[in-house]
C-alpha positions as a Markdown table, in Angstrom:
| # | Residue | x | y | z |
|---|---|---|---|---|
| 1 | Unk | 97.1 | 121.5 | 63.8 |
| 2 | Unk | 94.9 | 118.3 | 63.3 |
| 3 | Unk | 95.5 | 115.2 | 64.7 |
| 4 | Unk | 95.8 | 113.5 | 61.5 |
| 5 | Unk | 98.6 | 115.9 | 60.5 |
| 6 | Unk | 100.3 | 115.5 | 63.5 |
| 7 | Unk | 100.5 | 111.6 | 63.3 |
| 8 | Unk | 101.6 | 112.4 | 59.7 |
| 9 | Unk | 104.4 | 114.3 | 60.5 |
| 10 | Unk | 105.2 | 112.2 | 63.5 |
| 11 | Unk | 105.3 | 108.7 | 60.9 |
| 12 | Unk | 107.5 | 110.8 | 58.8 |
| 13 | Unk | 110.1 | 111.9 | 61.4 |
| 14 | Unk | 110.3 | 107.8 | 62.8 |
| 15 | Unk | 111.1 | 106.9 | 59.1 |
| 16 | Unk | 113.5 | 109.4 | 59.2 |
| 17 | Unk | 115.0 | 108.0 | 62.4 |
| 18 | Unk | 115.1 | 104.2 | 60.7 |
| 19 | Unk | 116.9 | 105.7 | 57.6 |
| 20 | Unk | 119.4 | 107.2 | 59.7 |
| 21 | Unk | 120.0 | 103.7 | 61.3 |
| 22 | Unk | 119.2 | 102.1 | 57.7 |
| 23 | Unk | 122.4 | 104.1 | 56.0 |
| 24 | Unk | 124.1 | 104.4 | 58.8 |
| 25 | Unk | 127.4 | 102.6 | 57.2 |
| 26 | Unk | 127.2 | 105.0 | 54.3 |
| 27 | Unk | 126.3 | 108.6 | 56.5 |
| 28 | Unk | 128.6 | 108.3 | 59.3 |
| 29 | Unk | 132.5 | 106.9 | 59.9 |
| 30 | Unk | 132.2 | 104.3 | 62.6 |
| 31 | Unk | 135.0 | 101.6 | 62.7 |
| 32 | Unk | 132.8 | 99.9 | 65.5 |
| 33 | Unk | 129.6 | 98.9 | 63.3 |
| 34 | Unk | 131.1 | 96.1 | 62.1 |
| 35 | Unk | 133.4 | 95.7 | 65.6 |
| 36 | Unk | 129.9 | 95.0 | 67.2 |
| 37 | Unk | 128.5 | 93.2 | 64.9 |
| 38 | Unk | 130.7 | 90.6 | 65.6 |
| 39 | Unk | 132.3 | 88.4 | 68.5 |
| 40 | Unk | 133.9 | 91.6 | 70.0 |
| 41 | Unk | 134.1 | 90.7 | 73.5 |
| 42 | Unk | 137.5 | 88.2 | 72.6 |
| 43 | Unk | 139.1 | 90.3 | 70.0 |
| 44 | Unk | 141.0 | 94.1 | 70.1 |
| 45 | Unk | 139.8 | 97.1 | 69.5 |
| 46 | Unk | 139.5 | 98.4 | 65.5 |
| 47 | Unk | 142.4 | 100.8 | 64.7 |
| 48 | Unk | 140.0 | 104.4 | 64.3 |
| 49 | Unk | 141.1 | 108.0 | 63.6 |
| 50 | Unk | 139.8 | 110.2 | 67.1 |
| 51 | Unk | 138.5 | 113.1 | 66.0 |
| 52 | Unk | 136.5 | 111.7 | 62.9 |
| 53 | Unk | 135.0 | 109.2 | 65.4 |
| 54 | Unk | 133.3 | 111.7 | 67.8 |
| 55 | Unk | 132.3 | 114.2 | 65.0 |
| 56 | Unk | 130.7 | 111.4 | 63.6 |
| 57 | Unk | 129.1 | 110.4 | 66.5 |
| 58 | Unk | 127.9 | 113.7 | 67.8 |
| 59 | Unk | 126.4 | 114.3 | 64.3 |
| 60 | Unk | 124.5 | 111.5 | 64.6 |
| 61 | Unk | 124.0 | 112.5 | 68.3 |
| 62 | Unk | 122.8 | 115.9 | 66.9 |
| 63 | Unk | 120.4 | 114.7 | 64.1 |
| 64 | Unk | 118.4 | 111.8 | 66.1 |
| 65 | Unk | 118.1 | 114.5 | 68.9 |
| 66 | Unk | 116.6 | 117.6 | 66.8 |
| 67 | Unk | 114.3 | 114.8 | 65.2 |
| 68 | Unk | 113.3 | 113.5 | 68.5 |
| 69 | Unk | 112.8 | 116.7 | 69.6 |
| 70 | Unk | 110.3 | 117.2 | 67.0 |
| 71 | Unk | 108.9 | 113.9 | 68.0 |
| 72 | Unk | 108.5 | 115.2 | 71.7 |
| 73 | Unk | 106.4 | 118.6 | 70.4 |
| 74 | Unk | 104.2 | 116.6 | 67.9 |
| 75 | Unk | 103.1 | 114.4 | 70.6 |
| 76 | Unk | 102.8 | 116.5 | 73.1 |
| 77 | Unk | 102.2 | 120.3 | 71.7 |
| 78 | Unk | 104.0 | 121.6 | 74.8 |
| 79 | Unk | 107.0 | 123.9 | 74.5 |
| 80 | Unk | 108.0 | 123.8 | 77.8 |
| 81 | Unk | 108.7 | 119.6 | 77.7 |
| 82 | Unk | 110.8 | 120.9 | 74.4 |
| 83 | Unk | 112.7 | 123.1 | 76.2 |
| 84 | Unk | 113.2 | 120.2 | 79.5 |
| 85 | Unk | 114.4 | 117.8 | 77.3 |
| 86 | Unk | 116.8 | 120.3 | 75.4 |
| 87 | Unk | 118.4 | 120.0 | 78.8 |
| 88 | Unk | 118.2 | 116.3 | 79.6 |
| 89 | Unk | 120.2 | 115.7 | 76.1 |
| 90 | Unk | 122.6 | 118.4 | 76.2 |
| 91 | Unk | 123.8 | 116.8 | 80.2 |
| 92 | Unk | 123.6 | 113.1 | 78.7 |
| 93 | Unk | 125.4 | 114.2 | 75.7 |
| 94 | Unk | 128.0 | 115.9 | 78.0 |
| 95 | Unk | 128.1 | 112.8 | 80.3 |
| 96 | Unk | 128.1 | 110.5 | 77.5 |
| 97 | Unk | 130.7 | 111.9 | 75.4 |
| 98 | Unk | 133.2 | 112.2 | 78.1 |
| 99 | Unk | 132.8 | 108.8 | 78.8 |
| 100 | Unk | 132.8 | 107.5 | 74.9 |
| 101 | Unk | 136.2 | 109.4 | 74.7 |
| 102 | Unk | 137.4 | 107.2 | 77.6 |
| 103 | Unk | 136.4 | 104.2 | 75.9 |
| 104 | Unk | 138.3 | 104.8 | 72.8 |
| 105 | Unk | 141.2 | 106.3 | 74.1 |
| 106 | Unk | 141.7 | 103.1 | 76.9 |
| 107 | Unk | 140.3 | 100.6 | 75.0 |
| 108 | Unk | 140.2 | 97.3 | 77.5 |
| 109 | Unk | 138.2 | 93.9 | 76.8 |
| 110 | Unk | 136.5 | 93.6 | 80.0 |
| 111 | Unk | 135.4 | 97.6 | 79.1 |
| 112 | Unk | 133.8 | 96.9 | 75.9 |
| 113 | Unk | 130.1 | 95.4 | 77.0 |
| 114 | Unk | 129.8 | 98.7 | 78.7 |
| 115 | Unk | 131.4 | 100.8 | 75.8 |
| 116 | Unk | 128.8 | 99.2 | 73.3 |
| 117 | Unk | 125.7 | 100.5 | 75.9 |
| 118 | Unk | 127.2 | 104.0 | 76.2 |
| 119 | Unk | 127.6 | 104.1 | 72.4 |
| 120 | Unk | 124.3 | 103.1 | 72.0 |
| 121 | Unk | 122.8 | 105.7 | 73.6 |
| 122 | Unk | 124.5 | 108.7 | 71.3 |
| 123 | Unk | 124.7 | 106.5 | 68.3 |
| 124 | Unk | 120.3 | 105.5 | 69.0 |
| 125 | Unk | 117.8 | 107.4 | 69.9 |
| 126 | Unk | 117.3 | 105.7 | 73.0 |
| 127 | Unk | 116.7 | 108.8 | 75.1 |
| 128 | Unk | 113.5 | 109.5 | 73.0 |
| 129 | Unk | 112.4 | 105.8 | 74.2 |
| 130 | Unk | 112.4 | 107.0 | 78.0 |
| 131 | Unk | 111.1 | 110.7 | 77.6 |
| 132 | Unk | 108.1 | 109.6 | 75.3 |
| 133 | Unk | 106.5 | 107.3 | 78.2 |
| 134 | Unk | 107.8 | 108.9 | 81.4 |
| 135 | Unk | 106.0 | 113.1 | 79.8 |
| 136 | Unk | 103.0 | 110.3 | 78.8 |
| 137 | Unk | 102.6 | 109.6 | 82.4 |
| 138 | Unk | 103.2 | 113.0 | 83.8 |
| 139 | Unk | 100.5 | 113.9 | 81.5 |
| 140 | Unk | 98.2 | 111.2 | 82.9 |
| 141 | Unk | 99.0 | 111.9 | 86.5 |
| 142 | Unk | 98.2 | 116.3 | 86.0 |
């Protein structure tokens, strides 16, 4: 595959990454977009049905991971950092969602700064931002 082709298809799967964030209101059921949007740290946690919650969030989970994942092999061309970071999401997803299930079930005040930073991380593809630069530098340093 050309470079050009690859760049191509790696543009295409980042716009597809912002879209998700761009429709997110209108793709996924989450009472906390407009909870973080504002001065959440003084008022209660939005009433939210469970089980919708975290199928929403793990679909979102699901999607930005399979399009980072295509991310990873475009930039990369290596199966084997594929097949790594398979892992490293399905163990953050595992940690993550455990403790995004706490955070909803026992919502606190004093809990929330950290509940909005563990929701970030399934809700963005922030895991993407740290495996793109740390396989870059593995690749320098080989």
């Amino acid at each position: 595959m050309s470079k050009t082709v690859r760049y191509i298809l790696i543009f295409l799967l980042i716009v597809m990454l912002v879209l998700i964030r761009q429709f997110e209101s209108v793709l996924f059921y989450d009472p906390y977009l407009v909870f973080f949007q504002n001065d959440y740290l003084y008022i209660d946690s939005p009433r939210q049905e469970t089980f919708k919650l975290v199928a929403f969030t793990s679909l979102r989970y699901v999607m930005n991971t399979l399009i980072s994942l295509g991310i990873l092999y475009l930039a990369f061309m290596d199966k084997s950092i594929v097949k790594f970071s398979v892992l490293v999401y399905t163990v953050a997803y595992a940690i993550l969602i455990l403790i995004f299930l706490y955070f909803v079930i026992n919502p606190k005040q004093e809990d929330y700064y950290l509940f909005f930073n563990v929701r970030r991380f399934l809700i963005q593809p922030v895991i993407l931002l740290l495996l793109l630069p740390a396989f870059y530098y593995n690749r320098l340093k080989k």
